[in-house]
mmCIF file of C-alpha atoms in Angstrom:
data_model
loop_
_atom_site.group_PDB
_atom_site.id
_atom_site.type_symbol
_atom_site.label_atom_id
_atom_site.label_comp_id
_atom_site.label_asym_id
_atom_site.label_seq_id
_atom_site.Cartn_x
_atom_site.Cartn_y
_atom_site.Cartn_z
ATOM 1 C CA LYS A 138 110.460 89.983 114.326
ATOM 2 C CA ASN A 139 113.681 89.024 112.691
ATOM 3 C CA TYR A 140 113.585 89.049 108.941
ATOM 4 C CA HIS A 141 116.536 88.262 106.706
ATOM 5 C CA ASN A 142 116.460 89.015 102.984
ATOM 6 C CA LEU A 143 117.655 91.548 100.462
ATOM 7 C CA THR A 144 117.160 95.198 101.177
ATOM 8 C CA VAL A 145 114.118 95.778 98.986
ATOM 9 C CA GLN A 146 112.300 92.779 100.410
ATOM 10 C CA ALA A 147 113.237 93.841 103.961
ATOM 11 C CA LEU A 148 111.696 97.240 103.254
ATOM 12 C CA LEU A 149 108.573 95.538 102.035
ATOM 13 C CA ALA A 150 108.443 93.348 105.063
ATOM 14 C CA ALA A 151 108.675 96.527 107.237
ATOM 15 C CA GLU A 152 105.636 97.801 105.296
ATOM 16 C CA LEU A 153 107.621 100.602 103.658
ATOM 17 C CA ILE A 154 107.558 101.391 99.996
ATOM 18 C CA PRO A 155 111.001 100.947 98.436
ATOM 19 C CA SER A 156 111.960 103.291 95.616
ATOM 20 C CA ILE A 157 115.026 102.777 93.498
ATOM 21 C CA GLN A 158 116.012 106.083 91.878
ATOM 22 C CA THR A 159 117.514 105.022 88.587
ATOM 23 C CA SER A 160 118.553 108.423 87.132
ATOM 24 C CA GLU A 161 122.071 108.270 88.696
ATOM 25 C CA ILE A 162 122.708 104.592 87.819
ATOM 26 C CA ARG A 163 120.970 104.089 84.484
ATOM 27 C CA THR A 164 124.155 104.751 82.536
ATOM 28 C CA LYS A 165 126.266 102.311 84.523
ATOM 29 C CA SER A 166 127.356 99.105 82.790
ATOM 30 C CA TRP A 167 125.871 96.986 85.571
ATOM 31 C CA PHE A 168 122.459 98.735 85.629
ATOM 32 C CA SER A 169 120.468 96.133 83.631
ATOM 33 C CA ALA A 170 121.962 93.173 85.580
ATOM 34 C CA TYR A 171 121.347 94.956 88.955
ATOM 35 C CA MET A 172 117.702 95.809 88.140
ATOM 36 C CA SER A 173 117.088 92.363 86.670
ATOM 37 C CA PHE A 174 118.401 90.789 89.876
ATOM 38 C CA ILE A 175 116.068 92.837 92.017
ATOM 39 C CA VAL A 176 112.995 92.184 89.850
ATOM 40 C CA GLU A 177 113.638 88.462 89.647
ATOM 41 C CA SER A 178 114.407 88.193 93.382
ATOM 42 C CA ILE A 179 111.030 89.723 94.182
ATOM 43 C CA TYR A 180 109.328 87.383 91.793
ATOM 44 C CA GLU A 181 111.042 84.345 93.298
ATOM 45 C CA ASP A 182 110.340 85.494 96.848
ATOM 46 C CA LYS A 183 106.549 85.671 96.088
ATOM 47 C CA TYR A 184 106.742 81.854 95.878
ATOM 48 C CA SER A 185 109.363 81.070 98.551
ATOM 49 C CA ASP A 186 109.476 83.759 101.208
ATOM 50 C CA GLU A 187 106.997 83.118 104.030
ATOM 51 C CA TYR A 188 106.423 86.797 104.721
ATOM 52 C CA LEU A 189 106.005 88.026 101.085
ATOM 53 C CA LYS A 190 104.200 84.901 99.777
ATOM 54 C CA ASN A 191 100.661 86.062 100.630
ATOM 55 C CA ARG A 192 101.117 89.823 100.359
ATOM 56 C CA PRO A 193 100.240 91.635 97.206
ATOM 57 C CA ILE A 194 102.977 93.723 95.672
ATOM 58 C CA SER A 195 102.604 96.604 93.280
ATOM 59 C CA MET A 196 105.597 97.410 91.116
ATOM 60 C CA TYR A 197 105.743 100.787 89.360
ATOM 61 C CA VAL A 198 108.252 101.323 86.577
ATOM 62 C CA PRO A 199 108.333 104.897 85.311
ATOM 63 C CA GLU A 200 109.731 105.361 81.757
ATOM 64 C CA ILE A 201 109.803 101.547 81.315
ATOM 65 C CA ASP A 202 110.812 102.101 77.623
ATOM 66 C CA LYS A 203 114.209 103.534 78.767
ATOM 67 C CA MET A 204 115.060 100.687 81.204
ATOM 68 C CA TRP A 205 116.786 98.561 78.514
ATOM 69 C CA LYS A 206 118.559 101.352 76.599
ATOM 70 C CA GLY A 207 121.985 100.718 78.125
ATOM 71 C CA GLU A 208 124.457 97.802 78.032
ATOM 72 C CA LYS A 209 122.875 94.329 78.257
ATOM 73 C CA GLY A 210 119.421 95.894 78.406
ATOM 74 C CA ASP A 211 117.878 92.615 77.387
ATOM 75 C CA LEU A 212 118.367 91.422 80.998
ATOM 76 C CA ILE A 213 115.954 93.827 82.537
ATOM 77 C CA LYS A 214 113.665 93.652 79.524
ATOM 78 C CA LYS A 215 113.356 89.881 80.022
ATOM 79 C CA SER A 216 112.762 90.258 83.817
ATOM 80 C CA LEU A 217 110.111 92.954 83.433
ATOM 81 C CA SER A 218 108.443 90.792 80.633
ATOM 82 C CA LEU A 219 108.363 87.915 83.220
ATOM 83 C CA ILE A 220 106.454 90.204 85.639
ATOM 84 C CA GLY A 221 104.199 91.306 82.729
ATOM 85 C CA THR A 222 103.203 87.775 81.789
ATOM 86 C CA ASN A 223 103.369 85.937 85.199
ATOM 87 C CA GLY A 224 103.267 88.679 87.806
ATOM 88 C CA ARG A 225 99.519 88.656 88.329
ATOM 89 C CA ARG A 226 99.484 84.985 89.122
ATOM 90 C CA ALA A 227 102.269 85.612 91.709
ATOM 91 C CA GLY A 228 100.428 88.491 93.205
ATOM 92 C CA ILE A 229 102.589 91.220 91.652
ATOM 93 C CA GLY A 230 100.782 94.089 89.885
ATOM 94 C CA LEU A 231 102.831 95.939 87.259
ATOM 95 C CA ARG A 232 102.152 99.657 86.610
ATOM 96 C CA TRP A 233 104.244 101.519 84.068
ATOM 97 C CA ASP A 234 104.556 104.597 81.896
ATOM 98 C CA ALA A 235 106.396 105.174 78.718
ATOM 99 C CA GLN A 236 107.045 107.942 76.147
ATOM 100 C CA ASP A 237 107.365 105.342 73.379
ATOM 101 C CA TYR A 238 104.525 102.803 73.677
ATOM 102 C CA ASP A 239 105.847 100.700 70.766
ATOM 103 C CA ALA A 240 109.158 100.210 72.577
ATOM 104 C CA VAL A 241 107.399 98.273 75.405
ATOM 105 C CA PRO A 242 107.650 94.492 74.903
ATOM 106 C CA ASP A 243 104.545 92.707 73.746
ATOM 107 C CA ALA A 244 104.736 90.506 76.871
ATOM 108 C CA ILE A 245 103.951 93.623 78.982
ATOM 109 C CA ARG A 246 101.627 95.378 76.522
ATOM 110 C CA SER A 247 99.405 92.336 75.940
ATOM 111 C CA ASN A 248 98.909 91.951 79.667
ATOM 112 C CA THR A 249 98.052 95.618 80.311
ATOM 113 C CA LYS A 250 94.325 95.874 81.270
ATOM 114 C CA PHE A 251 94.209 99.690 81.516
ATOM 115 C CA LEU A 252 96.083 102.324 79.566
ATOM 116 C CA PHE A 253 95.805 106.070 80.092
ATOM 117 C CA VAL A 254 97.078 107.982 77.052
ATOM 118 C CA LEU A 255 98.166 111.643 76.998
ATOM 119 C CA ARG A 256 98.411 113.645 73.795
ATOM 120 C CA LYS A 257 100.522 112.093 71.041
ATOM 121 C CA ALA A 258 102.043 114.160 68.272
ATOM 122 C CA ASN A 259 101.005 112.020 65.236
ATOM 123 C CA ALA A 260 99.314 108.831 64.022
ATOM 124 C CA GLU A 261 102.566 106.877 64.085
ATOM 125 C CA GLU A 262 102.770 107.335 67.786
ATOM 126 C CA VAL A 263 99.216 106.033 68.229
ATOM 127 C CA ALA A 264 99.677 102.970 65.892
ATOM 128 C CA GLY A 265 100.578 100.339 68.473
ATOM 129 C CA ILE A 266 97.891 101.607 70.928
ATOM 130 C CA LYS A 267 95.318 101.580 68.153
ATOM 131 C CA LYS A 268 96.173 97.978 67.306
ATOM 132 C CA ASP A 269 96.481 96.665 70.916
ATOM 133 C CA PHE A 270 93.261 98.293 72.155
ATOM 134 C CA ASN A 271 91.307 98.061 68.851
ATOM 135 C CA VAL A 272 90.440 101.781 68.807
ATOM 136 C CA GLY A 273 88.864 103.469 65.819
ATOM 137 C CA LYS A 274 89.530 106.723 64.042
ATOM 138 C CA GLU A 275 87.428 108.763 66.458
ATOM 139 C CA VAL A 276 89.430 107.694 69.524
ATOM 140 C CA GLN A 277 92.712 108.248 67.584
ATOM 141 C CA GLU A 278 91.524 111.799 66.897
ATOM 142 C CA TRP A 279 90.726 112.300 70.624
ATOM 143 C CA ILE A 280 94.282 111.151 71.440
ATOM 144 C CA LEU A 281 95.865 113.522 68.851
ATOM 145 C CA GLY A 282 93.763 116.452 70.015
ATOM 146 C CA LEU A 283 94.133 116.141 73.792
ATOM 147 C CA ASN A 284 94.821 119.375 75.615
ATOM 148 C CA THR A 285 97.999 119.622 77.730
ATOM 149 C CA GLU A 286 98.766 122.870 79.634
ATOM 150 C CA PRO A 287 101.271 121.956 82.366
ATOM 151 C CA GLU A 288 101.334 125.612 83.698
ATOM 152 C CA LYS A 289 97.596 125.345 84.353
ATOM 153 C CA GLY A 290 97.660 121.746 85.516
ATOM 154 C CA ILE A 291 95.592 120.541 82.574
ATOM 155 C CA PHE A 292 96.448 117.069 81.270
ATOM 156 C CA GLU A 293 93.614 115.518 79.281
ATOM 157 C CA CYS A 294 93.851 111.806 78.650
ATOM 158 C CA VAL A 295 91.980 108.945 77.082
ATOM 159 C CA GLY A 296 91.428 105.828 79.185
ATOM 160 C CA LEU A 297 91.425 102.498 77.408
ATOM 161 C CA THR A 298 90.722 99.035 78.834
ATOM 162 C CA ALA A 299 90.867 95.378 77.960
ATOM 163 C CA ASP A 300 88.555 94.836 80.919
ATOM 164 C CA ARG A 301 85.954 97.392 81.974
ATOM 165 C CA PHE A 302 85.933 100.763 83.782
ATOM 166 C CA VAL A 303 83.766 101.455 86.830
ATOM 167 C CA ILE A 304 82.339 104.904 86.373
ATOM 168 C CA TYR A 305 81.211 106.929 89.337
ATOM 169 C CA ASN A 306 78.918 109.909 88.533
ATOM 170 C CA LEU A 307 79.570 112.438 91.336
ATOM 171 C CA ARG A 308 76.598 114.488 90.325
ATOM 172 C CA ASP A 309 73.889 111.860 90.919
ATOM 173 C CA GLY A 310 75.793 109.118 92.768
ATOM 174 C CA THR A 311 75.157 106.438 90.154
ATOM 175 C CA VAL A 312 77.724 103.767 89.331
ATOM 176 C CA SER A 313 78.017 102.033 85.947
ATOM 177 C CA THR A 314 80.520 99.981 83.953
ATOM 178 C CA SER A 315 81.854 100.430 80.464
ATOM 179 C CA ARG A 316 84.352 98.858 78.120
ATOM 180 C CA GLU A 317 84.344 101.928 75.967
ATOM 181 C CA PRO A 318 87.212 104.495 75.855
ATOM 182 C CA GLN A 319 86.799 107.321 78.351
ATOM 183 C CA LYS A 320 88.028 110.854 77.924
ATOM 184 C CA GLY A 321 89.001 112.842 80.967
ATOM 185 C CA ARG A 322 91.697 114.711 82.854
ATOM 186 C CA LEU A 323 94.441 113.551 85.071
ATOM 187 C CA ILE A 324 94.358 114.990 88.512
ATOM 188 C CA THR A 325 97.964 115.848 89.264
ATOM 189 C CA PRO A 326 99.627 116.218 92.690
ATOM 190 C CA LEU A 327 100.123 119.732 93.926
#
């Protein structure tokens, strides 16, 4: 088939997973405008492009809190906030991670259904999470006391949800649901 669109959309149409490596371009003056253009073009194509219109798209933004640190960072912040608030309706899922939770715009945070938190250094770092997910002192203490040993591959985390978790018990095969915070470990790639 012939397909004409921007590079990222063409890769999606070819059923590939595009990845924009931002480490080399993040400091460029045009970075925010460039990334904003890509994000907004994907959003617009979910409504107008015949091929992408009915296909789900999952967008992953690592270190989202650093995306708007450079010149005119408000451009990409606004575009990602658009995905945070309207992406689900368009069929775009947004996954993100951040070192500084409080630096993530409310438009994204308030539309985050699931949050997996690794150890935080102090109560200040947990304040926004505590407020957004209505967690009590016990869960805050869990977060502050999580074990992280990278050399052993141990990364404990706390899972929080505004929805519900589906919990699979591998020992007895039962399945249950819960809205309660869950403590566990990340399984990292080799």
